[in-house]
PDB file of C-alpha atoms in Angstrom:
ATOM      1  CA  MET A   1       0.024  -0.059  -0.126  1.00 35.00           C
ATOM      2  CA  LEU A   2       0.972   3.783  -0.572  1.00 35.00           C
ATOM      3  CA  ASP A   3       0.881   6.012   2.374  1.00 38.00           C
ATOM      4  CA  ARG A   4       1.944   8.810   0.438  1.00 36.00           C
ATOM      5  CA  VAL A   5       3.259   9.227  -3.520  1.00 36.00           C
ATOM      6  CA  ARG A   6       5.065  12.201  -4.785  1.00 38.00           C
ATOM      7  CA  SER A   7       6.293  12.661  -7.685  1.00 36.00           C
ATOM      8  CA  VAL A   8      10.052  12.187  -9.222  1.00 36.00           C
ATOM      9  CA  PRO A   9      11.580  15.365 -10.819  1.00 37.00           C
ATOM     10  CA  SER A  10      13.242  14.800 -14.537  1.00 32.00           C
ATOM     11  CA  PHE A  11      17.266  15.099 -13.990  1.00 31.00           C
ATOM     12  CA  ALA A  12      18.442  15.859 -17.669  1.00 31.00           C
ATOM     13  CA  GLY A  13      22.209  15.265 -16.438  1.00 33.00           C
ATOM     14  CA  THR A  14      21.966  12.740 -13.869  1.00 33.00           C
ATOM     15  CA  LEU A  15      24.710  10.957 -12.349  1.00 35.00           C
ATOM     16  CA  LEU A  16      27.053   9.083 -14.621  1.00 32.00           C
ATOM     17  CA  GLY A  17      27.873   6.650 -12.090  1.00 39.00           C
ATOM     18  CA  VAL A  18      24.120   5.736 -11.541  1.00 39.00           C
ATOM     19  CA  ASN A  19      23.460   5.431 -15.148  1.00 37.00           C
ATOM     20  CA  LEU A  20      27.053   3.347 -15.892  1.00 36.00           C
ATOM     21  CA  LEU A  21      25.620   1.311 -13.054  1.00 45.00           C
ATOM     22  CA  GLY A  22      22.038   0.409 -14.447  1.00 45.00           C
ATOM     23  CA  VAL A  23      23.820  -0.460 -17.953  1.00 36.00           C
ATOM     24  CA  SER A  24      26.631  -2.809 -16.606  1.00 44.00           C
ATOM     25  CA  LEU A  25      23.469  -4.719 -14.730  1.00 45.00           C
ATOM     26  CA  LEU A  26      21.587  -4.981 -17.716  1.00 41.00           C
ATOM     27  CA  ALA A  27      24.324  -6.528 -19.657  1.00 39.00           C
ATOM     28  CA  ALA A  28      25.154  -8.899 -16.789  1.00 42.00           C
ATOM     29  CA  GLY A  29      21.483  -9.702 -15.579  1.00 41.00           C
ATOM     30  CA  CYS A  30      20.794 -10.967 -19.388  1.00 50.00           C
ATOM     31  CA  GLY A  31      23.042 -14.313 -18.682  1.00 53.00           C
ATOM     32  CA  GLU A  32      22.063 -17.356 -16.010  1.00 71.00           C
ATOM     33  CA  GLY A  33      25.726 -16.313 -14.775  1.00 90.00           C
ATOM     34  CA  ALA A  34      26.302 -14.321 -11.500  1.00 96.00           C
ATOM     35  CA  VAL A  35      25.197 -10.691 -12.162  1.00 96.00           C
ATOM     36  CA  LYS A  36      27.919  -8.164 -11.605  1.00 97.00           C
ATOM     37  CA  VAL A  37      27.000  -6.085  -9.022  1.00 98.00           C
ATOM     38  CA  PRO A  38      29.360  -3.244  -7.822  1.00 97.00           C
ATOM     39  CA  VAL A  39      30.232  -3.689  -3.835  1.00 98.00           C
ATOM     40  CA  PRO A  40      29.815  -0.703  -1.875  1.00 98.00           C
ATOM     41  CA  LYS A  41      32.508   0.399   0.982  1.00 98.00           C
ATOM     42  CA  PRO A  42      30.404   0.919   3.657  1.00 98.00           C
ATOM     43  CA  ASP A  43      31.915   1.927   7.433  1.00 97.00           C
ATOM     44  CA  ALA A  44      31.877  -0.600  10.011  1.00 97.00           C
ATOM     45  CA  ALA A  45      28.543   0.500  11.808  1.00 96.00           C
ATOM     46  CA  THR A  46      26.307   0.351   8.143  1.00 97.00           C
ATOM     47  CA  ALA A  47      27.765  -2.949   7.336  1.00 97.00           C
ATOM     48  CA  ARG A  48      26.983  -4.389  10.386  1.00 96.00           C
ATOM     49  CA  LEU A  49      22.876  -3.258  10.026  1.00 96.00           C
ATOM     50  CA  CYS A  50      23.341  -4.256   6.016  1.00 97.00           C
ATOM     51  CA  SER A  51      24.531  -8.108   7.294  1.00 95.00           C
ATOM     52  CA  GLY A  52      21.316  -7.816   9.305  1.00 94.00           C
ATOM     53  CA  LEU A  53      19.248  -7.237   6.429  1.00 94.00           C
ATOM     54  CA  ARG A  54      17.319 -10.568   5.498  1.00 93.00           C
ATOM     55  CA  LEU A  55      16.227 -10.391   1.603  1.00 94.00           C
ATOM     56  CA  PRO A  56      13.656 -12.675   0.197  1.00 95.00           C
ATOM     57  CA  ASP A  57      14.518 -15.660  -2.295  1.00 96.00           C
ATOM     58  CA  LYS A  58      12.021 -14.555  -4.804  1.00 97.00           C
ATOM     59  CA  VAL A  59      11.041 -10.691  -5.637  1.00 97.00           C
ATOM     60  CA  ASN A  60       8.336 -10.347  -7.923  1.00 96.00           C
ATOM     61  CA  GLY A  61       7.679 -13.426  -8.270  1.00 96.00           C
ATOM     62  CA  LEU A  62      11.672 -13.702 -10.031  1.00 97.00           C
ATOM     63  CA  LYS A  63      14.679 -16.329  -8.369  1.00 97.00           C
ATOM     64  CA  ARG A  64      17.675 -14.817  -6.497  1.00 97.00           C
ATOM     65  CA  ARG A  65      20.676 -15.177  -8.269  1.00 98.00           C
ATOM     66  CA  ASP A  66      24.136 -15.211  -7.048  1.00 97.00           C
ATOM     67  CA  THR A  67      26.285 -11.677  -7.150  1.00 98.00           C
ATOM     68  CA  SER A  68      29.671 -11.143  -8.609  1.00 98.00           C
ATOM     69  CA  PRO A  69      31.764 -10.482  -6.443  1.00 97.00           C
ATOM     70  CA  ASP A  70      29.732 -12.953  -3.744  1.00 96.00           C
ATOM     71  CA  SER A  71      29.176 -10.111  -1.122  1.00 97.00           C
ATOM     72  CA  SER A  72      26.295 -10.245   1.719  1.00 95.00           C
ATOM     73  CA  LEU A  73      25.975  -6.310   0.939  1.00 98.00           C
ATOM     74  CA  THR A  74      24.453  -7.102  -2.743  1.00 98.00           C
ATOM     75  CA  ALA A  75      21.532  -9.191  -4.228  1.00 98.00           C
ATOM     76  CA  ALA A  76      20.092  -9.745  -7.361  1.00 98.00           C
ATOM     77  CA  TRP A  77      16.639 -11.248  -8.593  1.00 98.00           C
ATOM     78  CA  GLY A  78      15.706 -12.470 -12.220  1.00 97.00           C
ATOM     79  CA  SER A  79      16.908 -11.480 -16.030  1.00 96.00           C
ATOM     80  CA  PRO A  80      17.439  -8.711 -16.313  1.00 96.00           C
ATOM     81  CA  ALA A  81      18.598  -8.363 -12.733  1.00 97.00           C
ATOM     82  CA  ILE A  82      16.735  -6.788 -10.277  1.00 97.00           C
ATOM     83  CA  ALA A  83      20.165  -5.571  -7.827  1.00 98.00           C
ATOM     84  CA  LEU A  84      20.109  -4.428  -4.523  1.00 98.00           C
ATOM     85  CA  ARG A  85      23.377  -2.773  -2.890  1.00 98.00           C
ATOM     86  CA  CYS A  86      23.241  -1.890   0.891  1.00 98.00           C
ATOM     87  CA  GLY A  87      25.444   0.418   2.382  1.00 98.00           C
ATOM     88  CA  VAL A  88      25.918   2.685  -0.665  1.00 98.00           C
ATOM     89  CA  PRO A  89      26.859   6.421   0.213  1.00 97.00           C
ATOM     90  CA  LEU A  90      24.290   9.250   0.304  1.00 94.00           C
ATOM     91  CA  PRO A  91      23.052   9.737  -3.348  1.00 93.00           C
ATOM     92  CA  ALA A  92      25.103  12.413  -5.084  1.00 88.00           C
ATOM     93  CA  GLY A  93      21.628  14.358  -6.310  1.00 90.00           C
ATOM     94  CA  LEU A  94      19.808  14.126  -3.581  1.00 93.00           C
ATOM     95  CA  GLN A  95      18.949  17.424  -1.437  1.00 90.00           C
ATOM     96  CA  ALA A  96      16.841  18.634   1.481  1.00 87.00           C
ATOM     97  CA  THR A  97      14.455  20.031  -1.506  1.00 90.00           C
ATOM     98  CA  SER A  98      14.473  16.475  -3.503  1.00 91.00           C
ATOM     99  CA  GLN A  99      11.226  14.657  -4.100  1.00 90.00           C
ATOM    100  CA  LEU A 100      10.566  11.510  -2.800  1.00 93.00           C
ATOM    101  CA  GLN A 101       8.333   8.356  -3.029  1.00 93.00           C
ATOM    102  CA  THR A 102       7.138   6.934   0.193  1.00 94.00           C
ATOM    103  CA  ILE A 103       5.908   3.542   0.158  1.00 95.00           C
ATOM    104  CA  ASN A 104       4.559   2.196   3.175  1.00 92.00           C
ATOM    105  CA  GLY A 105       6.972   4.203   5.457  1.00 93.00           C
ATOM    106  CA  VAL A 106      10.034   4.029   3.354  1.00 96.00           C
ATOM    107  CA  SER A 107      11.070   7.081   1.065  1.00 96.00           C
ATOM    108  CA  TRP A 108      13.074   6.115  -1.705  1.00 96.00           C
ATOM    109  CA  TYR A 109      14.637   8.569  -4.181  1.00 96.00           C
ATOM    110  CA  GLY A 110      14.906   7.801  -7.638  1.00 93.00           C
ATOM    111  CA  VAL A 111      17.071   8.505 -10.752  1.00 90.00           C
ATOM    112  CA  PRO A 112      16.979   8.855 -13.898  1.00 82.00           C
ATOM    113  CA  VAL A 113      13.644   9.077 -14.522  1.00 66.00           C
ATOM    114  CA  ASP A 114      14.480   6.970 -17.562  1.00 66.00           C
ATOM    115  CA  ARG A 115      15.627   3.186 -17.851  1.00 71.00           C
ATOM    116  CA  PRO A 116      16.934   1.604 -15.679  1.00 83.00           C
ATOM    117  CA  ILE A 117      15.984   3.536 -12.346  1.00 89.00           C
ATOM    118  CA  THR A 118      17.973   3.202  -9.530  1.00 95.00           C
ATOM    119  CA  TRP A 119      16.042   3.884  -6.544  1.00 96.00           C
ATOM    120  CA  THR A 120      17.677   4.581  -3.388  1.00 97.00           C
ATOM    121  CA  ALA A 121      16.176   4.047   0.320  1.00 97.00           C
ATOM    122  CA  VAL A 122      16.486   7.350   2.190  1.00 96.00           C
ATOM    123  CA  ALA A 123      15.858   8.767   5.722  1.00 95.00           C
ATOM    124  CA  ARG A 124      17.206   5.389   7.138  1.00 96.00           C
ATOM    125  CA  GLN A 125      20.607   4.578   8.867  1.00 97.00           C
ATOM    126  CA  ALA A 126      22.261   2.459   5.829  1.00 98.00           C
ATOM    127  CA  TYR A 127      20.717   3.793   2.173  1.00 98.00           C
ATOM    128  CA  VAL A 128      19.860   0.931   0.279  1.00 98.00           C
ATOM    129  CA  GLU A 129      19.756   1.158  -3.596  1.00 97.00           C
ATOM    130  CA  VAL A 130      17.707  -1.019  -5.969  1.00 97.00           C
ATOM    131  CA  THR A 131      18.205  -0.824  -9.834  1.00 96.00           C
ATOM    132  CA  ILE A 132      14.941  -2.439 -11.143  1.00 96.00           C
ATOM    133  CA  PRO A 133      14.770  -2.433 -15.266  1.00 94.00           C
ATOM    134  CA  VAL A 134      12.260  -0.804 -17.049  1.00 90.00           C
ATOM    135  CA  LYS A 135      10.870  -4.546 -17.871  1.00 92.00           C
ATOM    136  CA  TYR A 136       9.624  -4.796 -14.112  1.00 93.00           C
ATOM    137  CA  SER A 137       7.742  -1.840 -14.387  1.00 85.00           C
ATOM    138  CA  PRO A 138       5.823   0.026 -12.391  1.00 88.00           C
ATOM    139  CA  PRO A 139       8.470  -0.784  -9.710  1.00 91.00           C
ATOM    140  CA  GLY A 140       6.296  -0.082  -6.629  1.00 91.00           C
ATOM    141  CA  ASP A 141       5.851  -3.990  -5.801  1.00 93.00           C
ATOM    142  CA  ILE A 142       9.073  -4.840  -5.550  1.00 96.00           C
ATOM    143  CA  LEU A 143       9.307  -1.471  -3.524  1.00 97.00           C
ATOM    144  CA  ILE A 144       6.727  -2.683  -1.466  1.00 95.00           C
ATOM    145  CA  GLU A 145       8.468  -6.301  -0.810  1.00 95.00           C
ATOM    146  CA  LEU A 146      12.018  -4.975  -0.231  1.00 96.00           C
ATOM    147  CA  GLY A 147      10.906  -2.425   1.905  1.00 94.00           C
ATOM    148  CA  ASP A 148       8.845  -4.487   4.315  1.00 90.00           C
ATOM    149  CA  ASP A 149      12.576  -6.163   5.203  1.00 92.00           C
ATOM    150  CA  LEU A 150      14.442  -2.929   5.110  1.00 95.00           C
ATOM    151  CA  LYS A 151      11.869  -1.403   7.786  1.00 94.00           C
ATOM    152  CA  THR A 152      12.370  -4.505  10.317  1.00 93.00           C
ATOM    153  CA  THR A 153      16.465  -3.976   9.852  1.00 94.00           C
ATOM    154  CA  ILE A 154      17.435  -0.913   9.257  1.00 96.00           C
ATOM    155  CA  PRO A 155      16.189   2.408  11.683  1.00 96.00           C
ATOM    156  CA  PRO A 156      14.970   5.625  10.549  1.00 96.00           C
ATOM    157  CA  LYS A 157      17.100   8.184  10.588  1.00 95.00           C
ATOM    158  CA  PRO A 158      15.747  10.956  13.315  1.00 93.00           C
ATOM    159  CA  GLU A 159      12.919  12.893  11.537  1.00 88.00           C
ATOM    160  CA  GLY A 160      13.832  15.438   9.108  1.00 84.00           C
ATOM    161  CA  GLU A 161      17.353  13.993   7.856  1.00 90.00           C
ATOM    162  CA  ILE A 162      17.416  11.974   4.726  1.00 90.00           C
TER     163      ILE A 162
END
């Protein structure tokens, strides 16, 4: 269920790194082998929070896949791959005035608005990034599935902090 939804603005020159990540995930996610997902480098406290994140064997009906390199901070499902990275840094384009989508109590920041979209759960003590190929549109069901596990594991930041 949607608690509250606000539209996400268009970002014309959005984060080259996010765009490249999405392209590499799509290219790697089309085969049956492990999905190449860059491993984030969080601090020790964030890594502990991420290690407690219990992720489902299936997301959107898609089976979980191995990631390369193997890491407890990454996960992937389906082909093309839906990819998750826990412990990523604050998204570079995120500002206090950025529009977020709040789904079941989790605030998500999405960029770019074209394909694929990388959503980052913000206002939590660890940032969790989910890249969703356009094939799985609309992404809300996937964010709901992953957000439920995220809410039980990663505490929110104090009110007003992103």
